[in-house]
Amino acid sequence: MKRVQDYIRTIPDFPYEGIMFRDVTTLFSSPRGFRMAVDQLLHPHTGADIDVVVGLEARGFILGGAIAHQLGKGFVPIRKKGKLPGKTIEQAYQLEYGEAVMEIHDDAIEAGAKVLVVDDLLATGGTAEAGIKLLEKLGGVVVGCSFIIDLPELGGRKKLETMGMDVHVLCEFEGA
C-alpha cells in the first residue's frame, strides 16, 4: 500500500545546486494520493473548534481549500507581497535561500477566530512563522499547523513548537 511520501518526487539541484526539491505536484495529480494527503492532514483536526483554514502561498492554497471544504469552514490565503487587491498587513521573513514578504487582507480574520494553518512543506519555518505573526496581528488564535513534508534538519518544526504551535506533518525527508 502506497504512503503519502511514495507519491512525492525528488528533483535534485532545484532551484539551486545542492537542493533536493520535494515536488508535491505528483501527489496532487494522483486522485488516491491527493485524497490520502488531505484526509491525513485534516484527521487530527476533525471535530476541533476551528473557524477558518489558512493556506500559505502557493501550494497551501490547494491543500487549505480542500481541507476547509472537508471541515465545512472558510478559507483564507496568505500571499506574497503585491498579490492581494485589498488593504493588507505584511510580515517579512527569511526563506531557506532568501528573503520575502507575506500579506493578508486586514479584514480576513476576526479577532478570536480559531485558525488552522496549512502548507505543503516545513523547512526553516520562516513562511509559517510569518503567517502566524500575521494572524496574531489580526487577533486570530492559531490552533494548529499541518504540513505534508517536514525537512527536520532545517529546524522549522522546532521553531514553530518553540512558538507554542501544535505541528502535524505527514512525512519527513532528510537533507535540504
mmCIF file of C-alpha atoms in Angstrom:
data_model
loop_
_atom_site.group_PDB
_atom_site.id
_atom_site.type_symbol
_atom_site.label_atom_id
_atom_site.label_comp_id
_atom_site.label_asym_id
_atom_site.label_seq_id
_atom_site.Cartn_x
_atom_site.Cartn_y
_atom_site.Cartn_z
ATOM 1 C CA MET A 1 0.000 0.000 0.000
ATOM 2 C CA LYS A 2 1.392 3.386 -1.002
ATOM 3 C CA ARG A 3 2.103 6.068 1.577
ATOM 4 C CA VAL A 4 1.900 9.831 1.003
ATOM 5 C CA GLN A 5 5.686 10.089 0.610
ATOM 6 C CA ASP A 6 5.575 7.487 -2.177
ATOM 7 C CA TYR A 7 3.699 9.995 -4.368
ATOM 8 C CA ILE A 8 6.266 12.783 -3.868
ATOM 9 C CA ARG A 9 9.098 13.014 -6.359
ATOM 10 C CA THR A 10 12.515 14.469 -5.636
ATOM 11 C CA ILE A 11 14.158 16.781 -8.139
ATOM 12 C CA PRO A 12 17.883 17.281 -7.472
ATOM 13 C CA ASP A 13 19.531 20.705 -7.811
ATOM 14 C CA PHE A 14 16.314 22.737 -7.989
ATOM 15 C CA PRO A 15 16.038 25.693 -7.642
ATOM 16 C CA TYR A 16 19.749 25.743 -6.784
ATOM 17 C CA GLU A 17 22.583 23.245 -6.894
ATOM 18 C CA GLY A 18 22.626 21.095 -3.778
ATOM 19 C CA ILE A 19 18.867 21.460 -3.084
ATOM 20 C CA MET A 20 16.742 18.300 -3.185
ATOM 21 C CA PHE A 21 13.348 19.746 -4.180
ATOM 22 C CA ARG A 22 10.383 17.730 -2.889
ATOM 23 C CA ASP A 23 7.756 18.051 -5.605
ATOM 24 C CA VAL A 24 4.169 17.533 -4.414
ATOM 25 C CA THR A 25 2.618 18.094 -7.853
ATOM 26 C CA THR A 26 2.910 14.341 -8.422
ATOM 27 C CA LEU A 27 0.985 13.798 -5.183
ATOM 28 C CA PHE A 28 -1.686 16.330 -6.217
ATOM 29 C CA SER A 29 -2.107 14.732 -9.655
ATOM 30 C CA SER A 30 -2.925 11.330 -8.161
ATOM 31 C CA PRO A 31 -6.563 11.082 -7.029
ATOM 32 C CA ARG A 32 -5.636 8.460 -4.428
ATOM 33 C CA GLY A 33 -2.521 10.309 -3.228
ATOM 34 C CA PHE A 34 -4.242 13.685 -3.023
ATOM 35 C CA ARG A 35 -7.225 12.245 -1.132
ATOM 36 C CA MET A 36 -4.877 10.436 1.247
ATOM 37 C CA ALA A 37 -2.900 13.601 1.970
ATOM 38 C CA VAL A 38 -5.990 15.764 2.554
ATOM 39 C CA ASP A 39 -7.590 13.129 4.798
ATOM 40 C CA GLN A 40 -4.414 12.694 6.836
ATOM 41 C CA LEU A 41 -3.870 16.451 7.170
ATOM 42 C CA LEU A 42 -7.371 17.095 8.460
ATOM 43 C CA HIS A 43 -7.750 13.934 10.576
ATOM 44 C CA PRO A 44 -6.172 15.351 13.774
ATOM 45 C CA HIS A 45 -8.441 18.399 13.478
ATOM 46 C CA THR A 46 -11.758 16.665 12.791
ATOM 47 C CA GLY A 47 -14.185 17.841 15.444
ATOM 48 C CA ALA A 48 -11.763 20.522 16.652
ATOM 49 C CA ASP A 49 -13.008 24.047 17.256
ATOM 50 C CA ILE A 50 -11.743 25.696 14.042
ATOM 51 C CA ASP A 51 -13.309 28.747 12.438
ATOM 52 C CA VAL A 52 -11.150 29.115 9.337
ATOM 53 C CA VAL A 53 -8.381 27.347 7.416
ATOM 54 C CA VAL A 54 -5.459 29.464 6.193
ATOM 55 C CA GLY A 55 -3.277 28.349 3.306
ATOM 56 C CA LEU A 56 0.236 29.687 2.738
ATOM 57 C CA GLU A 57 1.212 30.585 -0.825
ATOM 58 C CA ALA A 58 1.081 28.745 -3.065
ATOM 59 C CA ARG A 59 0.619 25.019 -2.572
ATOM 60 C CA GLY A 60 -1.013 25.699 0.783
ATOM 61 C CA PHE A 61 -3.944 27.122 -1.208
ATOM 62 C CA ILE A 62 -4.598 23.756 -2.836
ATOM 63 C CA LEU A 63 -4.435 21.874 0.454
ATOM 64 C CA GLY A 64 -6.128 24.533 2.556
ATOM 65 C CA GLY A 65 -9.074 24.839 0.192
ATOM 66 C CA ALA A 66 -9.637 21.083 0.192
ATOM 67 C CA ILE A 67 -9.332 20.856 3.984
ATOM 68 C CA ALA A 68 -11.647 23.843 4.529
ATOM 69 C CA HIS A 69 -14.202 22.194 2.267
ATOM 70 C CA GLN A 70 -13.989 18.898 4.159
ATOM 71 C CA LEU A 71 -14.318 20.662 7.532
ATOM 72 C CA GLY A 72 -17.128 22.925 6.296
ATOM 73 C CA LYS A 73 -15.074 26.038 7.126
ATOM 74 C CA GLY A 74 -13.973 29.144 5.256
ATOM 75 C CA PHE A 75 -10.585 29.536 3.595
ATOM 76 C CA VAL A 76 -8.193 32.499 3.728
ATOM 77 C CA PRO A 77 -4.989 32.826 1.675
ATOM 78 C CA ILE A 78 -1.759 34.367 2.906
ATOM 79 C CA ARG A 79 0.062 35.586 -0.186
ATOM 80 C CA LYS A 80 3.351 37.020 -1.325
ATOM 81 C CA LYS A 81 3.530 40.812 -1.257
ATOM 82 C CA GLY A 82 1.603 42.577 -4.007
ATOM 83 C CA LYS A 83 -0.812 39.743 -4.870
ATOM 84 C CA LEU A 84 -3.870 40.727 -2.806
ATOM 85 C CA PRO A 85 -6.154 43.501 -4.121
ATOM 86 C CA GLY A 86 -7.496 44.953 -0.858
ATOM 87 C CA LYS A 87 -5.938 46.645 2.156
ATOM 88 C CA THR A 88 -3.328 44.333 3.683
ATOM 89 C CA ILE A 89 -0.870 43.950 6.528
ATOM 90 C CA GLU A 90 2.553 42.446 5.882
ATOM 91 C CA GLN A 91 5.311 40.458 7.546
ATOM 92 C CA ALA A 92 8.892 39.998 6.300
ATOM 93 C CA TYR A 93 10.602 36.631 6.774
ATOM 94 C CA GLN A 94 13.661 34.590 5.814
ATOM 95 C CA LEU A 95 13.471 31.707 3.320
ATOM 96 C CA GLU A 96 15.872 28.787 3.093
ATOM 97 C CA TYR A 97 17.628 30.746 0.361
ATOM 98 C CA GLY A 98 16.499 34.381 0.511
ATOM 99 C CA GLU A 99 14.039 36.870 1.981
ATOM 100 C CA ALA A 100 10.388 37.660 1.218
ATOM 101 C CA VAL A 101 7.256 39.393 2.499
ATOM 102 C CA MET A 102 3.832 37.823 3.093
ATOM 103 C CA GLU A 103 0.495 39.646 3.245
ATOM 104 C CA ILE A 104 -3.058 39.047 4.372
ATOM 105 C CA HIS A 105 -6.135 41.232 3.922
ATOM 106 C CA ASP A 106 -6.543 43.321 7.057
ATOM 107 C CA ASP A 107 -10.149 42.117 7.438
ATOM 108 C CA ALA A 108 -9.591 38.425 6.626
ATOM 109 C CA ILE A 109 -9.671 37.125 10.196
ATOM 110 C CA GLU A 110 -11.932 38.205 13.037
ATOM 111 C CA ALA A 111 -10.345 38.713 16.441
ATOM 112 C CA GLY A 112 -10.592 35.480 18.413
ATOM 113 C CA ALA A 113 -11.061 33.292 15.318
ATOM 114 C CA LYS A 114 -9.536 29.832 15.705
ATOM 115 C CA VAL A 115 -7.263 29.140 12.743
ATOM 116 C CA LEU A 116 -5.647 26.062 11.191
ATOM 117 C CA VAL A 117 -2.550 26.915 9.090
ATOM 118 C CA VAL A 118 -1.764 24.604 6.153
ATOM 119 C CA ASP A 119 1.138 24.311 3.710
ATOM 120 C CA ASP A 120 2.924 21.612 1.755
ATOM 121 C CA LEU A 121 6.436 21.938 3.202
ATOM 122 C CA LEU A 122 8.024 22.885 6.518
ATOM 123 C CA ALA A 123 11.693 23.759 6.073
ATOM 124 C CA THR A 124 13.158 26.600 8.160
ATOM 125 C CA GLY A 125 9.685 27.612 9.332
ATOM 126 C CA GLY A 126 10.078 31.176 8.075
ATOM 127 C CA THR A 127 6.961 31.221 5.907
ATOM 128 C CA ALA A 128 4.798 29.614 8.589
ATOM 129 C CA GLU A 129 6.198 31.923 11.271
ATOM 130 C CA ALA A 130 5.363 34.972 9.112
ATOM 131 C CA GLY A 131 1.844 33.628 8.540
ATOM 132 C CA ILE A 132 1.315 33.010 12.254
ATOM 133 C CA LYS A 133 2.524 36.521 13.091
ATOM 134 C CA LEU A 134 0.099 37.996 10.557
ATOM 135 C CA LEU A 135 -2.788 36.007 12.002
ATOM 136 C CA GLU A 136 -1.876 37.029 15.542
ATOM 137 C CA LYS A 137 -1.704 40.711 14.478
ATOM 138 C CA LEU A 138 -5.333 40.359 13.405
ATOM 139 C CA GLY A 139 -6.262 38.689 16.694
ATOM 140 C CA GLY A 140 -6.512 35.167 15.300
ATOM 141 C CA VAL A 141 -5.711 32.181 17.502
ATOM 142 C CA VAL A 142 -3.670 29.527 15.677
ATOM 143 C CA VAL A 143 -4.852 26.134 16.925
ATOM 144 C CA GLY A 144 -2.565 24.057 14.715
ATOM 145 C CA CYS A 145 -0.253 23.873 11.723
ATOM 146 C CA SER A 146 -0.373 20.997 9.218
ATOM 147 C CA PHE A 147 2.193 20.176 6.549
ATOM 148 C CA ILE A 148 2.728 17.303 4.149
ATOM 149 C CA ILE A 149 6.540 17.359 4.407
ATOM 150 C CA ASP A 150 8.984 18.266 7.163
ATOM 151 C CA LEU A 151 12.694 18.759 6.490
ATOM 152 C CA PRO A 152 13.824 18.251 10.115
ATOM 153 C CA GLU A 153 17.456 19.238 9.519
ATOM 154 C CA LEU A 154 16.327 22.800 8.746
ATOM 155 C CA GLY A 155 14.650 23.258 12.149
ATOM 156 C CA GLY A 156 11.243 24.629 11.157
ATOM 157 C CA ARG A 157 9.254 22.300 13.379
ATOM 158 C CA LYS A 158 11.342 23.236 16.415
ATOM 159 C CA LYS A 159 10.867 26.930 15.601
ATOM 160 C CA LEU A 160 7.086 26.577 15.452
ATOM 161 C CA GLU A 161 6.893 24.384 18.546
ATOM 162 C CA THR A 162 9.009 26.952 20.420
ATOM 163 C CA MET A 163 6.316 29.479 19.457
ATOM 164 C CA GLY A 164 3.779 27.189 21.162
ATOM 165 C CA MET A 165 2.329 25.769 17.948
ATOM 166 C CA ASP A 166 0.863 22.283 17.585
ATOM 167 C CA VAL A 167 2.564 20.909 14.443
ATOM 168 C CA HIS A 168 1.285 17.954 12.398
ATOM 169 C CA VAL A 169 3.310 16.536 9.469
ATOM 170 C CA LEU A 170 2.686 13.536 7.227
ATOM 171 C CA CYS A 171 6.274 12.642 6.335
ATOM 172 C CA GLU A 172 9.884 13.681 6.699
ATOM 173 C CA PHE A 173 12.734 13.802 4.217
ATOM 174 C CA GLU A 174 16.376 14.068 5.223
ATOM 175 C CA GLY A 175 18.553 16.643 3.530
ATOM 176 C CA ALA A 176 17.737 20.078 2.231
#
